[in-house]
PDB file of C-alpha atoms in Angstrom:
ATOM      1  CA  MET A   1      23.026   1.066  -4.642  1.00 59.00           C
ATOM      2  CA  SER A   2      25.083   3.407  -4.769  1.00 67.00           C
ATOM      3  CA  LYS A   3      25.969   5.395  -1.399  1.00 78.00           C
ATOM      4  CA  SER A   4      25.352   8.593  -2.876  1.00 83.00           C
ATOM      5  CA  ALA A   5      22.235   7.512  -4.455  1.00 82.00           C
ATOM      6  CA  LEU A   6      20.851   6.798  -1.105  1.00 84.00           C
ATOM      7  CA  THR A   7      22.307  10.409   0.203  1.00 88.00           C
ATOM      8  CA  MET A   8      20.619  11.906  -2.462  1.00 90.00           C
ATOM      9  CA  ILE A   9      17.700  10.234  -1.883  1.00 89.00           C
ATOM     10  CA  ILE A  10      17.724  11.121   1.716  1.00 91.00           C
ATOM     11  CA  ALA A  11      18.195  15.193   0.503  1.00 93.00           C
ATOM     12  CA  ILE A  12      15.390  14.943  -1.391  1.00 90.00           C
ATOM     13  CA  TRP A  13      13.532  13.855   1.070  1.00 92.00           C
ATOM     14  CA  ILE A  14      14.433  15.911   4.163  1.00 92.00           C
ATOM     15  CA  VAL A  15      13.962  18.755   1.578  1.00 91.00           C
ATOM     16  CA  ALA A  16      10.444  17.571   0.553  1.00 88.00           C
ATOM     17  CA  SER A  17       9.602  16.915   4.468  1.00 90.00           C
ATOM     18  CA  LEU A  18      10.697  20.882   5.456  1.00 89.00           C
ATOM     19  CA  LEU A  19       8.663  21.909   2.640  1.00 87.00           C
ATOM     20  CA  PHE A  20       5.312  20.482   4.012  1.00 86.00           C
ATOM     21  CA  LEU A  21       6.304  20.762   7.584  1.00 86.00           C
ATOM     22  CA  LEU A  22       7.259  24.864   6.956  1.00 84.00           C
ATOM     23  CA  LEU A  23       5.713  26.422   4.352  1.00 78.00           C
ATOM     24  CA  GLY A  24       2.910  29.594   4.626  1.00 72.00           C
ATOM     25  CA  SER A  25       3.396  28.515   8.501  1.00 69.00           C
ATOM     26  CA  GLY A  26       5.298  31.537   9.043  1.00 70.00           C
ATOM     27  CA  GLY A  27       7.972  29.963  10.997  1.00 69.00           C
ATOM     28  CA  ASP A  28       5.328  29.630  13.893  1.00 73.00           C
ATOM     29  CA  LEU A  29       6.748  26.259  14.903  1.00 74.00           C
ATOM     30  CA  ASP A  30       4.440  25.171  17.420  1.00 79.00           C
ATOM     31  CA  PHE A  31       1.725  25.712  14.648  1.00 72.00           C
ATOM     32  CA  VAL A  32       3.505  23.198  12.715  1.00 77.00           C
ATOM     33  CA  TRP A  33       4.064  20.556  15.788  1.00 77.00           C
ATOM     34  CA  ARG A  34      -0.025  20.926  16.630  1.00 77.00           C
ATOM     35  CA  PHE A  35      -1.498  20.551  12.816  1.00 75.00           C
ATOM     36  CA  ARG A  36       1.104  19.335  10.413  1.00 82.00           C
ATOM     37  CA  VAL A  37       3.709  17.015  12.007  1.00 87.00           C
ATOM     38  CA  LYS A  38       0.892  14.344  12.879  1.00 86.00           C
ATOM     39  CA  LYS A  39       0.137  14.183   9.071  1.00 86.00           C
ATOM     40  CA  TRP A  40       3.631  13.921   8.337  1.00 89.00           C
ATOM     41  CA  LEU A  41       4.162  11.266   9.891  1.00 90.00           C
ATOM     42  CA  ALA A  42       0.873   9.479   8.773  1.00 88.00           C
ATOM     43  CA  LEU A  43       1.920  10.434   5.087  1.00 89.00           C
ATOM     44  CA  ASN A  44       5.193   8.957   5.744  1.00 92.00           C
ATOM     45  CA  PHE A  45       3.884   5.368   6.819  1.00 92.00           C
ATOM     46  CA  VAL A  46       1.911   5.649   3.867  1.00 90.00           C
ATOM     47  CA  GLY A  47       4.186   6.106   1.062  1.00 90.00           C
ATOM     48  CA  VAL A  48       6.348   3.157   3.126  1.00 93.00           C
ATOM     49  CA  SER A  49       3.722   0.754   3.594  1.00 92.00           C
ATOM     50  CA  VAL A  50       1.981   1.539  -0.130  1.00 91.00           C
ATOM     51  CA  ALA A  51       5.753   1.164  -1.329  1.00 92.00           C
ATOM     52  CA  LEU A  52       6.492  -2.506   0.203  1.00 93.00           C
ATOM     53  CA  ALA A  53       3.733  -3.920   0.132  1.00 91.00           C
ATOM     54  CA  THR A  54       3.626  -3.349  -3.782  1.00 91.00           C
ATOM     55  CA  PHE A  55       7.266  -4.661  -4.155  1.00 92.00           C
ATOM     56  CA  LEU A  56       6.783  -7.880  -1.487  1.00 91.00           C
ATOM     57  CA  PHE A  57       3.261  -9.077  -3.819  1.00 88.00           C
ATOM     58  CA  GLN A  58       4.771  -8.038  -7.154  1.00 88.00           C
ATOM     59  CA  THR A  59       8.530 -10.599  -5.516  1.00 89.00           C
ATOM     60  CA  VAL A  60       5.099 -13.177  -4.693  1.00 84.00           C
ATOM     61  CA  SER A  61       3.294 -12.993  -8.045  1.00 80.00           C
ATOM     62  CA  GLN A  62       6.669 -12.760 -10.320  1.00 80.00           C
ATOM     63  CA  SER A  63       5.165  -9.812 -12.327  1.00 78.00           C
ATOM     64  CA  ARG A  64       5.586  -6.219 -12.172  1.00 79.00           C
ATOM     65  CA  VAL A  65       1.932  -5.540 -13.474  1.00 78.00           C
ATOM     66  CA  LEU A  66       0.212  -7.085 -10.533  1.00 77.00           C
ATOM     67  CA  THR A  67       0.081  -5.086  -7.188  1.00 80.00           C
ATOM     68  CA  PRO A  68      -2.320  -5.568  -3.980  1.00 81.00           C
ATOM     69  CA  ALA A  69      -4.553  -3.573  -4.877  1.00 77.00           C
ATOM     70  CA  ILE A  70      -5.235  -4.282  -8.403  1.00 74.00           C
ATOM     71  CA  MET A  71      -5.391  -7.980  -6.798  1.00 72.00           C
ATOM     72  CA  GLY A  72      -8.311  -6.550  -4.675  1.00 74.00           C
ATOM     73  CA  LEU A  73      -6.970  -6.583  -1.569  1.00 77.00           C
ATOM     74  CA  ASP A  74      -7.789  -3.116  -0.803  1.00 77.00           C
ATOM     75  CA  SER A  75     -11.321  -4.175  -1.574  1.00 79.00           C
ATOM     76  CA  VAL A  76     -11.335  -6.530   0.820  1.00 81.00           C
ATOM     77  CA  PHE A  77     -10.527  -4.003   3.405  1.00 80.00           C
ATOM     78  CA  LEU A  78     -14.039  -1.983   2.297  1.00 83.00           C
ATOM     79  CA  LEU A  79     -16.078  -5.634   2.084  1.00 85.00           C
ATOM     80  CA  PHE A  80     -15.142  -6.231   5.712  1.00 84.00           C
ATOM     81  CA  ASN A  81     -15.747  -2.636   7.244  1.00 83.00           C
ATOM     82  CA  VAL A  82     -19.125  -1.964   5.265  1.00 85.00           C
ATOM     83  CA  LEU A  83     -20.456  -5.623   6.723  1.00 86.00           C
ATOM     84  CA  PHE A  84     -19.139  -4.562  10.080  1.00 84.00           C
ATOM     85  CA  ILE A  85     -21.190  -1.175   9.353  1.00 85.00           C
ATOM     86  CA  GLY A  86     -24.145  -3.031   8.147  1.00 84.00           C
ATOM     87  CA  ILE A  87     -24.207  -6.288  11.077  1.00 84.00           C
ATOM     88  CA  ILE A  88     -23.711  -3.564  13.888  1.00 83.00           C
ATOM     89  CA  GLY A  89     -24.844  -0.404  12.543  1.00 81.00           C
ATOM     90  CA  GLY A  90     -22.773   2.425  12.429  1.00 78.00           C
ATOM     91  CA  ALA A  91     -23.671   4.556  16.137  1.00 79.00           C
ATOM     92  CA  GLU A  92     -22.222   0.451  17.555  1.00 81.00           C
ATOM     93  CA  TYR A  93     -19.284   0.928  14.738  1.00 79.00           C
ATOM     94  CA  ALA A  94     -17.783   4.843  15.878  1.00 77.00           C
ATOM     95  CA  LYS A  95     -17.626   3.615  19.053  1.00 79.00           C
ATOM     96  CA  ILE A  96     -15.386   0.764  18.807  1.00 79.00           C
ATOM     97  CA  SER A  97     -12.128   1.924  19.388  1.00 77.00           C
ATOM     98  CA  GLY A  98      -9.494   2.310  15.620  1.00 74.00           C
ATOM     99  CA  SER A  99      -7.234   0.547  17.290  1.00 77.00           C
ATOM    100  CA  ILE A 100      -9.540  -2.421  17.744  1.00 82.00           C
ATOM    101  CA  LYS A 101     -10.793  -2.208  14.422  1.00 79.00           C
ATOM    102  CA  PHE A 102      -7.580  -1.860  12.823  1.00 79.00           C
ATOM    103  CA  PHE A 103      -6.140  -5.330  14.222  1.00 82.00           C
ATOM    104  CA  LEU A 104      -9.403  -7.227  13.324  1.00 82.00           C
ATOM    105  CA  GLN A 105      -8.770  -5.662   9.784  1.00 79.00           C
ATOM    106  CA  VAL A 106      -4.989  -6.552   9.801  1.00 80.00           C
ATOM    107  CA  VAL A 107      -6.063 -10.802  10.571  1.00 82.00           C
ATOM    108  CA  LEU A 108      -9.523 -10.957   8.382  1.00 81.00           C
ATOM    109  CA  MET A 109      -6.953  -9.363   5.297  1.00 78.00           C
ATOM    110  CA  MET A 110      -4.214 -11.739   6.604  1.00 79.00           C
ATOM    111  CA  LEU A 111      -6.465 -14.995   6.558  1.00 81.00           C
ATOM    112  CA  PHE A 112      -7.585 -13.379   3.056  1.00 78.00           C
ATOM    113  CA  ALA A 113      -4.560 -13.027   1.562  1.00 76.00           C
ATOM    114  CA  VAL A 114      -3.007 -16.465   2.332  1.00 76.00           C
ATOM    115  CA  ALA A 115      -6.150 -18.472   1.654  1.00 76.00           C
ATOM    116  CA  VAL A 116      -7.026 -16.793  -1.711  1.00 75.00           C
ATOM    117  CA  PHE A 117      -3.788 -14.968  -3.177  1.00 70.00           C
ATOM    118  CA  GLY A 118      -1.313 -17.453  -1.758  1.00 70.00           C
ATOM    119  CA  LEU A 119      -3.461 -20.037  -3.789  1.00 72.00           C
ATOM    120  CA  LEU A 120      -3.626 -18.196  -6.897  1.00 70.00           C
ATOM    121  CA  VAL A 121       0.121 -17.455  -6.664  1.00 66.00           C
ATOM    122  CA  ARG A 122       1.371 -21.105  -6.437  1.00 66.00           C
ATOM    123  CA  ARG A 123      -1.278 -22.143  -9.110  1.00 69.00           C
ATOM    124  CA  PHE A 124      -0.594 -19.936 -11.501  1.00 63.00           C
ATOM    125  CA  SER A 125       2.511 -18.234 -10.800  1.00 57.00           C
ATOM    126  CA  MET A 126       4.128 -19.944 -13.872  1.00 56.00           C
ATOM    127  CA  ASP A 127       0.801 -18.084 -16.687  1.00 59.00           C
ATOM    128  CA  ILE A 128       1.173 -14.514 -15.727  1.00 57.00           C
ATOM    129  CA  SER A 129      -1.343 -13.379 -18.001  1.00 62.00           C
ATOM    130  CA  ARG A 130      -4.665 -15.601 -15.975  1.00 70.00           C
ATOM    131  CA  LEU A 131      -3.179 -14.345 -12.888  1.00 66.00           C
ATOM    132  CA  LEU A 132      -3.769 -10.921 -13.945  1.00 65.00           C
ATOM    133  CA  LEU A 133      -7.464 -12.002 -15.583  1.00 73.00           C
ATOM    134  CA  ILE A 134      -8.143 -13.565 -12.551  1.00 74.00           C
ATOM    135  CA  GLY A 135      -6.912 -11.272 -10.068  1.00 71.00           C
ATOM    136  CA  ILE A 136      -8.942  -8.251 -11.904  1.00 74.00           C
ATOM    137  CA  ALA A 137     -11.694 -10.084 -11.794  1.00 80.00           C
ATOM    138  CA  LEU A 138     -12.099 -11.230  -8.067  1.00 78.00           C
ATOM    139  CA  GLY A 139     -11.505  -7.687  -7.937  1.00 77.00           C
ATOM    140  CA  LEU A 140     -14.049  -6.237  -9.633  1.00 81.00           C
ATOM    141  CA  LEU A 141     -16.348  -9.285  -7.703  1.00 84.00           C
ATOM    142  CA  ILE A 142     -15.193  -7.896  -4.490  1.00 82.00           C
ATOM    143  CA  GLN A 143     -15.959  -4.275  -5.845  1.00 81.00           C
ATOM    144  CA  SER A 144     -19.036  -5.399  -6.719  1.00 86.00           C
ATOM    145  CA  LEU A 145     -19.951  -6.957  -3.137  1.00 86.00           C
ATOM    146  CA  VAL A 146     -18.684  -3.710  -1.712  1.00 84.00           C
ATOM    147  CA  GLU A 147     -21.495  -1.353  -3.511  1.00 84.00           C
ATOM    148  CA  PHE A 148     -24.197  -4.098  -2.957  1.00 87.00           C
ATOM    149  CA  PHE A 149     -23.924  -3.953   1.009  1.00 85.00           C
ATOM    150  CA  ALA A 150     -23.591   0.140   0.594  1.00 84.00           C
ATOM    151  CA  ARG A 151     -26.982   0.132  -0.759  1.00 84.00           C
ATOM    152  CA  LEU A 152     -28.341  -2.074   1.943  1.00 84.00           C
ATOM    153  CA  ILE A 153     -27.227  -0.049   4.675  1.00 84.00           C
ATOM    154  CA  THR A 154     -29.009   3.233   5.861  1.00 83.00           C
ATOM    155  CA  PRO A 155     -27.923   6.559   4.194  1.00 81.00           C
ATOM    156  CA  GLU A 156     -26.207   7.501   7.589  1.00 81.00           C
ATOM    157  CA  ASP A 157     -24.017   4.757   7.890  1.00 83.00           C
ATOM    158  CA  PHE A 158     -23.556   5.403   4.136  1.00 81.00           C
ATOM    159  CA  SER A 159     -22.327   8.339   4.716  1.00 78.00           C
ATOM    160  CA  LEU A 160     -19.691   6.916   7.520  1.00 76.00           C
ATOM    161  CA  PHE A 161     -18.319   4.370   5.047  1.00 78.00           C
ATOM    162  CA  GLN A 162     -18.015   6.972   2.540  1.00 74.00           C
ATOM    163  CA  GLY A 163     -15.200   8.486   4.808  1.00 70.00           C
ATOM    164  CA  ILE A 164     -13.409   4.907   4.895  1.00 70.00           C
ATOM    165  CA  ALA A 165     -13.824   3.984   0.964  1.00 67.00           C
ATOM    166  CA  PHE A 166     -12.285   6.963  -0.387  1.00 64.00           C
ATOM    167  CA  ALA A 167      -8.508   8.501  -0.335  1.00 60.00           C
ATOM    168  CA  GLN A 168      -8.092  11.435   1.704  1.00 65.00           C
ATOM    169  CA  PHE A 169      -4.876  12.809   2.164  1.00 61.00           C
ATOM    170  CA  ASN A 170      -6.206  15.950   3.584  1.00 62.00           C
ATOM    171  CA  ARG A 171      -7.895  13.990   6.752  1.00 65.00           C
ATOM    172  CA  VAL A 172      -5.730  11.152   8.126  1.00 68.00           C
ATOM    173  CA  GLN A 173      -6.763   8.862  10.854  1.00 69.00           C
ATOM    174  CA  THR A 174      -3.903  10.087  13.646  1.00 70.00           C
ATOM    175  CA  GLU A 175      -5.280   8.806  15.870  1.00 76.00           C
ATOM    176  CA  LEU A 176      -3.905   5.348  14.171  1.00 78.00           C
ATOM    177  CA  LEU A 177      -0.248   6.633  14.336  1.00 84.00           C
ATOM    178  CA  GLY A 178       1.090   4.712  17.349  1.00 86.00           C
ATOM    179  CA  VAL A 179      -0.441   1.548  16.240  1.00 85.00           C
ATOM    180  CA  VAL A 180       0.749   1.564  12.661  1.00 87.00           C
ATOM    181  CA  ALA A 181       4.617   3.012  13.610  1.00 89.00           C
ATOM    182  CA  GLY A 182       4.351  -0.285  15.957  1.00 90.00           C
ATOM    183  CA  VAL A 183       3.077  -2.321  12.995  1.00 88.00           C
ATOM    184  CA  LEU A 184       5.544  -0.357   9.693  1.00 91.00           C
ATOM    185  CA  LEU A 185       8.112  -1.187  12.420  1.00 93.00           C
ATOM    186  CA  PHE A 186       7.410  -4.769  13.216  1.00 92.00           C
ATOM    187  CA  VAL A 187       6.901  -5.694   9.196  1.00 92.00           C
ATOM    188  CA  ILE A 188      10.484  -3.493   8.810  1.00 92.00           C
ATOM    189  CA  LEU A 189      12.200  -5.954  11.409  1.00 93.00           C
ATOM    190  CA  MET A 190      11.083  -8.842   9.441  1.00 91.00           C
ATOM    191  CA  LEU A 191      12.278  -8.196   6.492  1.00 92.00           C
ATOM    192  CA  TRP A 192      15.827  -6.602   7.795  1.00 91.00           C
ATOM    193  CA  ARG A 193      15.554 -10.681   8.695  1.00 89.00           C
ATOM    194  CA  ILE A 194      14.840 -12.382   5.950  1.00 89.00           C
ATOM    195  CA  TYR A 195      15.697  -9.601   2.747  1.00 87.00           C
ATOM    196  CA  PRO A 196      19.042 -11.886   2.074  1.00 87.00           C
ATOM    197  CA  ALA A 197      16.383 -14.768   1.186  1.00 90.00           C
ATOM    198  CA  ILE A 198      13.515 -12.722  -0.982  1.00 90.00           C
ATOM    199  CA  ASP A 199      16.829 -12.018  -3.202  1.00 89.00           C
ATOM    200  CA  ILE A 200      17.341 -15.385  -3.806  1.00 90.00           C
ATOM    201  CA  TYR A 201      13.050 -16.315  -3.315  1.00 89.00           C
ATOM    202  CA  ARG A 202      13.014 -13.234  -6.795  1.00 86.00           C
ATOM    203  CA  LEU A 203      15.474 -15.904  -8.705  1.00 83.00           C
ATOM    204  CA  GLY A 204      11.867 -18.006  -9.015  1.00 79.00           C
ATOM    205  CA  ARG A 205      10.604 -20.957  -7.526  1.00 78.00           C
ATOM    206  CA  ASN A 206      12.441 -24.248  -8.799  1.00 82.00           C
ATOM    207  CA  SER A 207      15.752 -22.013  -8.337  1.00 85.00           C
ATOM    208  CA  ALA A 208      14.674 -21.051  -4.688  1.00 85.00           C
ATOM    209  CA  ILE A 209      13.467 -24.600  -3.874  1.00 85.00           C
ATOM    210  CA  ASN A 210      16.529 -25.892  -5.373  1.00 87.00           C
ATOM    211  CA  LEU A 211      18.922 -23.453  -3.411  1.00 83.00           C
ATOM    212  CA  GLY A 212      16.890 -24.266   0.294  1.00 85.00           C
ATOM    213  CA  ILE A 213      14.226 -21.785   0.441  1.00 86.00           C
ATOM    214  CA  PRO A 214      11.013 -23.382   2.164  1.00 87.00           C
ATOM    215  CA  TYR A 215       9.243 -21.936  -0.964  1.00 82.00           C
ATOM    216  CA  ILE A 216       5.830 -22.178   0.400  1.00 80.00           C
ATOM    217  CA  LYS A 217       5.994 -20.486   3.605  1.00 83.00           C
ATOM    218  CA  MET A 218       8.114 -17.479   2.145  1.00 87.00           C
ATOM    219  CA  THR A 219       4.951 -17.279   0.089  1.00 83.00           C
ATOM    220  CA  THR A 220       2.750 -17.088   3.312  1.00 82.00           C
ATOM    221  CA  ASN A 221       4.752 -15.323   5.138  1.00 86.00           C
ATOM    222  CA  LEU A 222       5.206 -12.565   2.323  1.00 88.00           C
ATOM    223  CA  LEU A 223       1.757 -12.605   1.307  1.00 84.00           C
ATOM    224  CA  MET A 224       1.068 -12.214   5.399  1.00 84.00           C
ATOM    225  CA  LEU A 225       3.610  -9.265   5.389  1.00 89.00           C
ATOM    226  CA  VAL A 226       1.464  -7.741   2.614  1.00 88.00           C
ATOM    227  CA  ALA A 227      -1.996  -7.882   4.111  1.00 84.00           C
ATOM    228  CA  ILE A 228      -0.418  -5.869   7.065  1.00 87.00           C
ATOM    229  CA  LEU A 229       1.113  -3.195   4.984  1.00 90.00           C
ATOM    230  CA  VAL A 230      -2.072  -2.446   2.567  1.00 86.00           C
ATOM    231  CA  SER A 231      -4.433  -2.645   6.304  1.00 83.00           C
ATOM    232  CA  ALA A 232      -2.107   0.364   8.047  1.00 84.00           C
ATOM    233  CA  SER A 233      -1.873   2.605   4.765  1.00 84.00           C
ATOM    234  CA  THR A 234      -5.796   2.051   3.902  1.00 82.00           C
ATOM    235  CA  ALA A 235      -6.535   2.419   7.665  1.00 79.00           C
ATOM    236  CA  LEU A 236      -4.555   5.777   7.478  1.00 80.00           C
ATOM    237  CA  VAL A 237      -5.965   7.383   4.042  1.00 78.00           C
ATOM    238  CA  GLY A 238      -8.106   4.967   2.567  1.00 74.00           C
ATOM    239  CA  PRO A 239      -7.235   2.823  -0.503  1.00 76.00           C
ATOM    240  CA  ILE A 240      -4.958   3.516  -3.150  1.00 77.00           C
ATOM    241  CA  PHE A 241      -5.454   2.035  -6.425  1.00 74.00           C
ATOM    242  CA  PHE A 242      -2.205   2.693  -8.607  1.00 79.00           C
ATOM    243  CA  PHE A 243       0.245   4.510  -6.028  1.00 83.00           C
ATOM    244  CA  GLY A 244       2.125   0.707  -5.442  1.00 84.00           C
ATOM    245  CA  LEU A 245       2.644  -0.017  -9.230  1.00 84.00           C
ATOM    246  CA  LEU A 246       3.931   3.738 -10.050  1.00 84.00           C
ATOM    247  CA  ILE A 247       6.452   3.893  -6.839  1.00 89.00           C
ATOM    248  CA  THR A 248       8.113  -0.060  -7.879  1.00 89.00           C
ATOM    249  CA  ALA A 249       8.151   0.830 -11.800  1.00 86.00           C
ATOM    250  CA  ILE A 250      10.283   4.851 -10.640  1.00 86.00           C
ATOM    251  CA  VAL A 251      12.451   2.659  -8.671  1.00 87.00           C
ATOM    252  CA  PHE A 252      13.106  -0.234 -11.469  1.00 85.00           C
ATOM    253  CA  ALA A 253      13.803   2.381 -13.836  1.00 83.00           C
ATOM    254  CA  LEU A 254      16.255   4.056 -11.522  1.00 82.00           C
ATOM    255  CA  PHE A 255      18.089   1.090 -10.425  1.00 83.00           C
ATOM    256  CA  PRO A 256      16.834  -1.464 -12.057  1.00 79.00           C
ATOM    257  CA  SER A 257      19.842  -4.046 -10.970  1.00 77.00           C
ATOM    258  CA  ALA A 258      18.471  -3.584  -7.578  1.00 79.00           C
ATOM    259  CA  ARG A 259      18.949  -5.748  -5.212  1.00 86.00           C
ATOM    260  CA  SER A 260      16.038  -6.497  -2.545  1.00 87.00           C
ATOM    261  CA  GLY A 261      17.200  -4.964   0.946  1.00 87.00           C
ATOM    262  CA  SER A 262      18.430  -1.993  -1.606  1.00 88.00           C
ATOM    263  CA  PHE A 263      15.083  -1.710  -3.506  1.00 90.00           C
ATOM    264  CA  MET A 264      12.650  -1.630  -0.615  1.00 92.00           C
ATOM    265  CA  ILE A 265      15.088   1.210   0.814  1.00 91.00           C
ATOM    266  CA  MET A 266      14.558   3.448  -2.244  1.00 91.00           C
ATOM    267  CA  ALA A 267      11.278   2.351  -2.989  1.00 91.00           C
ATOM    268  CA  ALA A 268      10.294   3.226   0.973  1.00 92.00           C
ATOM    269  CA  PHE A 269      11.970   6.647   0.573  1.00 93.00           C
ATOM    270  CA  ILE A 270      10.434   7.195  -3.287  1.00 90.00           C
ATOM    271  CA  GLY A 271       6.936   6.492  -1.594  1.00 90.00           C
ATOM    272  CA  ALA A 272       7.825   8.646   0.746  1.00 91.00           C
ATOM    273  CA  ILE A 273       8.549  11.503  -0.934  1.00 90.00           C
ATOM    274  CA  SER A 274       5.690  11.445  -3.771  1.00 87.00           C
ATOM    275  CA  LEU A 275       3.176  11.874  -0.746  1.00 87.00           C
ATOM    276  CA  VAL A 276       4.864  14.670   1.292  1.00 87.00           C
ATOM    277  CA  GLY A 277       6.037  16.349  -1.525  1.00 85.00           C
ATOM    278  CA  GLY A 278       3.121  16.663  -3.681  1.00 82.00           C
ATOM    279  CA  GLN A 279       1.121  17.504  -0.637  1.00 82.00           C
ATOM    280  CA  ALA A 280       2.901  19.923   0.218  1.00 82.00           C
ATOM    281  CA  ILE A 281       2.577  21.163  -3.326  1.00 80.00           C
ATOM    282  CA  PHE A 282      -1.078  20.988  -3.287  1.00 77.00           C
ATOM    283  CA  GLU A 283      -1.994  22.164   0.173  1.00 74.00           C
ATOM    284  CA  HIS A 284       0.524  24.526   0.450  1.00 67.00           C
ATOM    285  CA  VAL A 285       1.029  25.895  -3.060  1.00 67.00           C
ATOM    286  CA  LEU A 286      -2.059  25.481  -5.116  1.00 65.00           C
ATOM    287  CA  GLY A 287      -4.959  25.689  -2.626  1.00 61.00           C
ATOM    288  CA  LEU A 288      -6.204  22.543  -2.843  1.00 56.00           C
ATOM    289  CA  ALA A 289      -7.209  23.137  -6.549  1.00 53.00           C
ATOM    290  CA  SER A 290      -6.903  19.272  -6.741  1.00 57.00           C
ATOM    291  CA  THR A 291      -6.477  16.453  -4.879  1.00 66.00           C
ATOM    292  CA  LEU A 292      -2.762  14.761  -4.810  1.00 66.00           C
ATOM    293  CA  SER A 293      -5.069  10.958  -5.194  1.00 65.00           C
ATOM    294  CA  VAL A 294      -6.482  11.925  -8.484  1.00 66.00           C
ATOM    295  CA  VAL A 295      -3.183  12.824 -10.078  1.00 70.00           C
ATOM    296  CA  ILE A 296      -1.519   9.601  -8.750  1.00 70.00           C
ATOM    297  CA  GLU A 297      -4.127   7.579 -10.019  1.00 67.00           C
ATOM    298  CA  PHE A 298      -4.115   9.213 -13.135  1.00 65.00           C
ATOM    299  CA  ILE A 299      -0.524   8.466 -13.990  1.00 71.00           C
ATOM    300  CA  GLY A 300      -0.390   5.323 -11.803  1.00 67.00           C
ATOM    301  CA  GLY A 301      -3.290   4.528 -14.560  1.00 65.00           C
ATOM    302  CA  LEU A 302      -0.796   5.036 -17.661  1.00 72.00           C
ATOM    303  CA  VAL A 303       2.483   3.275 -15.931  1.00 71.00           C
ATOM    304  CA  PHE A 304      -0.326   0.179 -15.535  1.00 66.00           C
ATOM    305  CA  PHE A 305      -0.915   0.808 -18.992  1.00 66.00           C
ATOM    306  CA  MET A 306       2.253   0.841 -20.351  1.00 72.00           C
ATOM    307  CA  LEU A 307       3.848  -1.618 -18.316  1.00 69.00           C
ATOM    308  CA  LEU A 308       1.001  -4.124 -19.791  1.00 62.00           C
ATOM    309  CA  LEU A 309       1.929  -3.168 -23.255  1.00 67.00           C
ATOM    310  CA  LYS A 310       5.658  -3.961 -22.419  1.00 66.00           C
ATOM    311  CA  SER A 311       4.876  -7.447 -21.265  1.00 59.00           C
ATOM    312  CA  ARG A 312       3.017  -8.372 -23.830  1.00 55.00           C
ATOM    313  CA  LYS A 313       5.424  -7.340 -26.388  1.00 54.00           C
ATOM    314  CA  SER A 314       7.427  -9.052 -25.141  1.00 52.00           C
ATOM    315  CA  ASN A 315       6.298 -11.945 -25.133  1.00 51.00           C
TER     316      ASN A 315
END
């Protein structure tokens, strides 16, 4: 990745941020600080988290088609939440601190990711078609469980769950910003330490082992980071299905030979630009005539099918 490309992407991010913060504010900086800065931070955190999580998961699975959302990790987040609501009740659930719920969800999702996805990836990493089929089936199973348990809770509890179940960029959970910022900083520091090893890991299982990479330990660590990142993004705005796939596809198209460190930097900035710039357009220009999540899922779905067809032709 050249310095000019990085400079350009940072400049675009700054312009998108200024548009989001200042457009329609009338120059009232107090208004910007009180009502827009927290949402701007949340959108940046979500863009970075989803982009990094998708890249790491695709690195583990050795497939550009798979994402944590397609494999059902977002649905796992919803399953844990609907079970919590059903067991303790919506009123008690609402009383629990957001930070406590967040950390509990992170731990549970890390355990699930390592136990289930780690097993699938290690067993079927050489058979991407089967891994994709099992992953989608698993995701549908988990989603069916979510819908089943959602029907068992009371209407009042269900309305509370609905606020969690859909991506909402207009209403972000700003009370979790401090926690998510700390978690995201931890993940970035971890990636900074291991990104040279990720380049070797991307060569494949046999090559990585021959070059001295502890493959199983590395796979476990990467899946744990994926679970943390997915938890962070989902806790802030809700589940996003195809967004990560869209971001990684754009970066692969623009920088096909980028090394892991450069790729993650570009993916993080493009993810942040997409959400901040897109929300600025939908919120301040189009007057919320539509929602950004609908457009993202539509375009991301098209990209998914294009990548799927491309992978079948290459085989």
